[in-house]
PDB file of C-alpha atoms in Angstrom:
ATOM      1  CA  UNK M   1     117.281 145.903  59.997  1.00 92.00           C
ATOM      2  CA  UNK M   2     118.116 143.557  62.876  1.00 94.00           C
ATOM      3  CA  UNK M   3     121.714 143.158  64.063  1.00 96.00           C
ATOM      4  CA  UNK M   4     122.737 140.557  66.629  1.00 97.00           C
ATOM      5  CA  UNK M   5     126.074 141.105  68.346  1.00 96.00           C
ATOM      6  CA  UNK M   6     127.503 137.860  69.706  1.00 97.00           C
ATOM      7  CA  UNK M   7     129.895 138.359  72.616  1.00 95.00           C
ATOM      8  CA  UNK M   8     131.549 135.311  74.212  1.00 94.00           C
ATOM      9  CA  UNK M   9     132.630 136.147  77.773  1.00 92.00           C
ATOM     10  CA  UNK M  10     134.553 134.618  80.633  1.00 91.00           C
ATOM     11  CA  UNK M  11     134.893 136.763  83.775  1.00 88.00           C
ATOM     12  CA  UNK M  12     134.714 139.942  81.697  1.00 85.00           C
ATOM     13  CA  UNK M  13     131.815 141.727  83.403  1.00 82.00           C
ATOM     14  CA  UNK M  14     133.582 145.091  83.667  1.00 84.00           C
ATOM     15  CA  UNK M  15     134.479 145.193  79.959  1.00 87.00           C
ATOM     16  CA  UNK M  16     131.083 143.808  78.963  1.00 87.00           C
ATOM     17  CA  UNK M  17     129.289 146.604  80.808  1.00 86.00           C
ATOM     18  CA  UNK M  18     131.384 149.183  78.934  1.00 88.00           C
ATOM     19  CA  UNK M  19     130.754 147.496  75.579  1.00 89.00           C
ATOM     20  CA  UNK M  20     126.985 147.413  76.096  1.00 89.00           C
ATOM     21  CA  UNK M  21     126.953 151.085  77.122  1.00 89.00           C
ATOM     22  CA  UNK M  22     128.740 151.996  73.887  1.00 91.00           C
ATOM     23  CA  UNK M  23     126.347 149.915  71.815  1.00 92.00           C
ATOM     24  CA  UNK M  24     123.439 151.657  73.568  1.00 92.00           C
ATOM     25  CA  UNK M  25     124.888 155.009  72.414  1.00 93.00           C
ATOM     26  CA  UNK M  26     125.122 153.710  68.851  1.00 94.00           C
ATOM     27  CA  UNK M  27     121.502 152.528  69.078  1.00 94.00           C
ATOM     28  CA  UNK M  28     120.409 156.036  70.138  1.00 94.00           C
ATOM     29  CA  UNK M  29     121.770 157.421  66.868  1.00 94.00           C
ATOM     30  CA  UNK M  30     120.448 154.561  64.730  1.00 94.00           C
ATOM     31  CA  UNK M  31     116.808 154.083  65.706  1.00 92.00           C
ATOM     32  CA  UNK M  32     116.061 152.254  62.439  1.00 94.00           C
ATOM     33  CA  UNK M  33     118.294 149.330  63.551  1.00 94.00           C
ATOM     34  CA  UNK M  34     117.210 146.801  66.152  1.00 94.00           C
ATOM     35  CA  UNK M  35     120.232 145.744  68.224  1.00 95.00           C
ATOM     36  CA  UNK M  36     120.365 142.459  70.133  1.00 95.00           C
ATOM     37  CA  UNK M  37     123.373 141.527  72.228  1.00 94.00           C
ATOM     38  CA  UNK M  38     123.825 137.786  72.647  1.00 95.00           C
ATOM     39  CA  UNK M  39     126.131 137.070  75.571  1.00 93.00           C
ATOM     40  CA  UNK M  40     127.480 133.522  75.739  1.00 95.00           C
ATOM     41  CA  UNK M  41     128.891 133.177  79.238  1.00 92.00           C
ATOM     42  CA  UNK M  42     131.555 130.458  79.413  1.00 91.00           C
ATOM     43  CA  UNK M  43     130.721 129.567  83.058  1.00 89.00           C
ATOM     44  CA  UNK M  44     132.011 132.861  84.515  1.00 87.00           C
ATOM     45  CA  UNK M  45     132.248 133.307  88.255  1.00 86.00           C
ATOM     46  CA  UNK M  46     131.309 137.000  87.913  1.00 78.00           C
ATOM     47  CA  UNK M  47     128.083 136.510  85.938  1.00 66.00           C
ATOM     48  CA  UNK M  48     126.053 137.916  88.848  1.00 68.00           C
ATOM     49  CA  UNK M  49     127.327 141.333  87.662  1.00 66.00           C
ATOM     50  CA  UNK M  50     125.492 140.901  84.351  1.00 64.00           C
ATOM     51  CA  UNK M  51     122.164 141.783  85.964  1.00 66.00           C
ATOM     52  CA  UNK M  52     123.044 145.481  85.520  1.00 65.00           C
ATOM     53  CA  UNK M  53     122.772 144.940  81.749  1.00 69.00           C
ATOM     54  CA  UNK M  54     118.975 144.757  81.999  1.00 68.00           C
ATOM     55  CA  UNK M  55     118.862 148.548  82.405  1.00 71.00           C
ATOM     56  CA  UNK M  56     119.298 149.169  78.672  1.00 75.00           C
ATOM     57  CA  UNK M  57     116.245 150.509  76.893  1.00 80.00           C
ATOM     58  CA  UNK M  58     117.253 150.456  73.225  1.00 88.00           C
ATOM     59  CA  UNK M  59     119.041 147.119  72.997  1.00 92.00           C
ATOM     60  CA  UNK M  60     117.835 143.634  73.772  1.00 92.00           C
ATOM     61  CA  UNK M  61     120.131 141.445  75.883  1.00 91.00           C
ATOM     62  CA  UNK M  62     120.080 137.643  75.670  1.00 92.00           C
ATOM     63  CA  UNK M  63     122.286 135.785  78.152  1.00 90.00           C
ATOM     64  CA  UNK M  64     123.243 132.139  77.646  1.00 93.00           C
ATOM     65  CA  UNK M  65     125.258 130.661  80.510  1.00 92.00           C
ATOM     66  CA  UNK M  66     127.184 127.475  79.756  1.00 94.00           C
ATOM     67  CA  UNK M  67     127.306 124.872  82.543  1.00 93.00           C
ATOM     68  CA  UNK M  68     131.019 124.225  82.051  1.00 92.00           C
ATOM     69  CA  UNK M  69     133.964 126.277  80.823  1.00 93.00           C
ATOM     70  CA  UNK M  70     134.365 125.105  77.232  1.00 93.00           C
ATOM     71  CA  UNK M  71     136.555 127.852  75.781  1.00 92.00           C
ATOM     72  CA  UNK M  72     136.205 130.910  73.585  1.00 91.00           C
ATOM     73  CA  UNK M  73     135.622 129.134  70.267  1.00 94.00           C
ATOM     74  CA  UNK M  74     132.982 126.792  71.682  1.00 96.00           C
ATOM     75  CA  UNK M  75     131.135 129.807  73.109  1.00 95.00           C
ATOM     76  CA  UNK M  76     131.100 131.374  69.650  1.00 96.00           C
ATOM     77  CA  UNK M  77     129.852 128.087  68.200  1.00 97.00           C
ATOM     78  CA  UNK M  78     126.969 127.929  70.697  1.00 97.00           C
ATOM     79  CA  UNK M  79     126.075 131.542  69.920  1.00 97.00           C
ATOM     80  CA  UNK M  80     126.128 130.909  66.181  1.00 97.00           C
ATOM     81  CA  UNK M  81     123.857 127.874  66.614  1.00 97.00           C
ATOM     82  CA  UNK M  82     121.438 130.006  68.628  1.00 97.00           C
ATOM     83  CA  UNK M  83     121.453 132.636  65.875  1.00 97.00           C
ATOM     84  CA  UNK M  84     120.940 130.018  63.168  1.00 96.00           C
ATOM     85  CA  UNK M  85     117.924 128.483  64.879  1.00 96.00           C
ATOM     86  CA  UNK M  86     116.460 131.920  65.612  1.00 94.00           C
ATOM     87  CA  UNK M  87     116.823 133.206  62.029  1.00 90.00           C
ATOM     88  CA  UNK M  88     119.255 136.011  62.803  1.00 94.00           C
ATOM     89  CA  UNK M  89     119.359 138.562  60.005  1.00 94.00           C
ATOM     90  CA  UNK M  90     122.877 139.999  60.565  1.00 97.00           C
ATOM     91  CA  UNK M  91     125.515 138.709  62.974  1.00 97.00           C
ATOM     92  CA  UNK M  92     128.557 140.523  64.353  1.00 96.00           C
ATOM     93  CA  UNK M  93     130.991 138.639  66.586  1.00 95.00           C
ATOM     94  CA  UNK M  94     132.859 140.762  69.131  1.00 93.00           C
ATOM     95  CA  UNK M  95     135.428 140.007  71.789  1.00 86.00           C
ATOM     96  CA  UNK M  96     134.170 140.406  75.359  1.00 78.00           C
ATOM     97  CA  UNK M  97     137.339 141.417  77.162  1.00 70.00           C
ATOM     98  CA  UNK M  98     137.791 144.783  75.446  1.00 62.00           C
ATOM     99  CA  UNK M  99     141.274 143.963  74.173  1.00 62.00           C
ATOM    100  CA  UNK M 100     140.438 143.420  70.498  1.00 56.00           C
TER     101      UNK M 100
END
């Protein structure tokens, strides 16, 4: 089973790092599931911090950086289009700031 987790972000690098670490722990206990995290970056100024995310071994990280700040819902829309055109099997949409 393949699960893609779509996370729209705007200057949420600290929360995003925590979220990906937790998903990595879930992946350790569920080796039969392939986890992909799709980050849609809404033109964040802290996106240079996302390079630390490449250290994960059990989850795949895809990072899409928008050229302009378009808002939360547009970021989700872009992510859903990406998933549609890449034949995503299962999609979960999460919030990137850790508040929801």
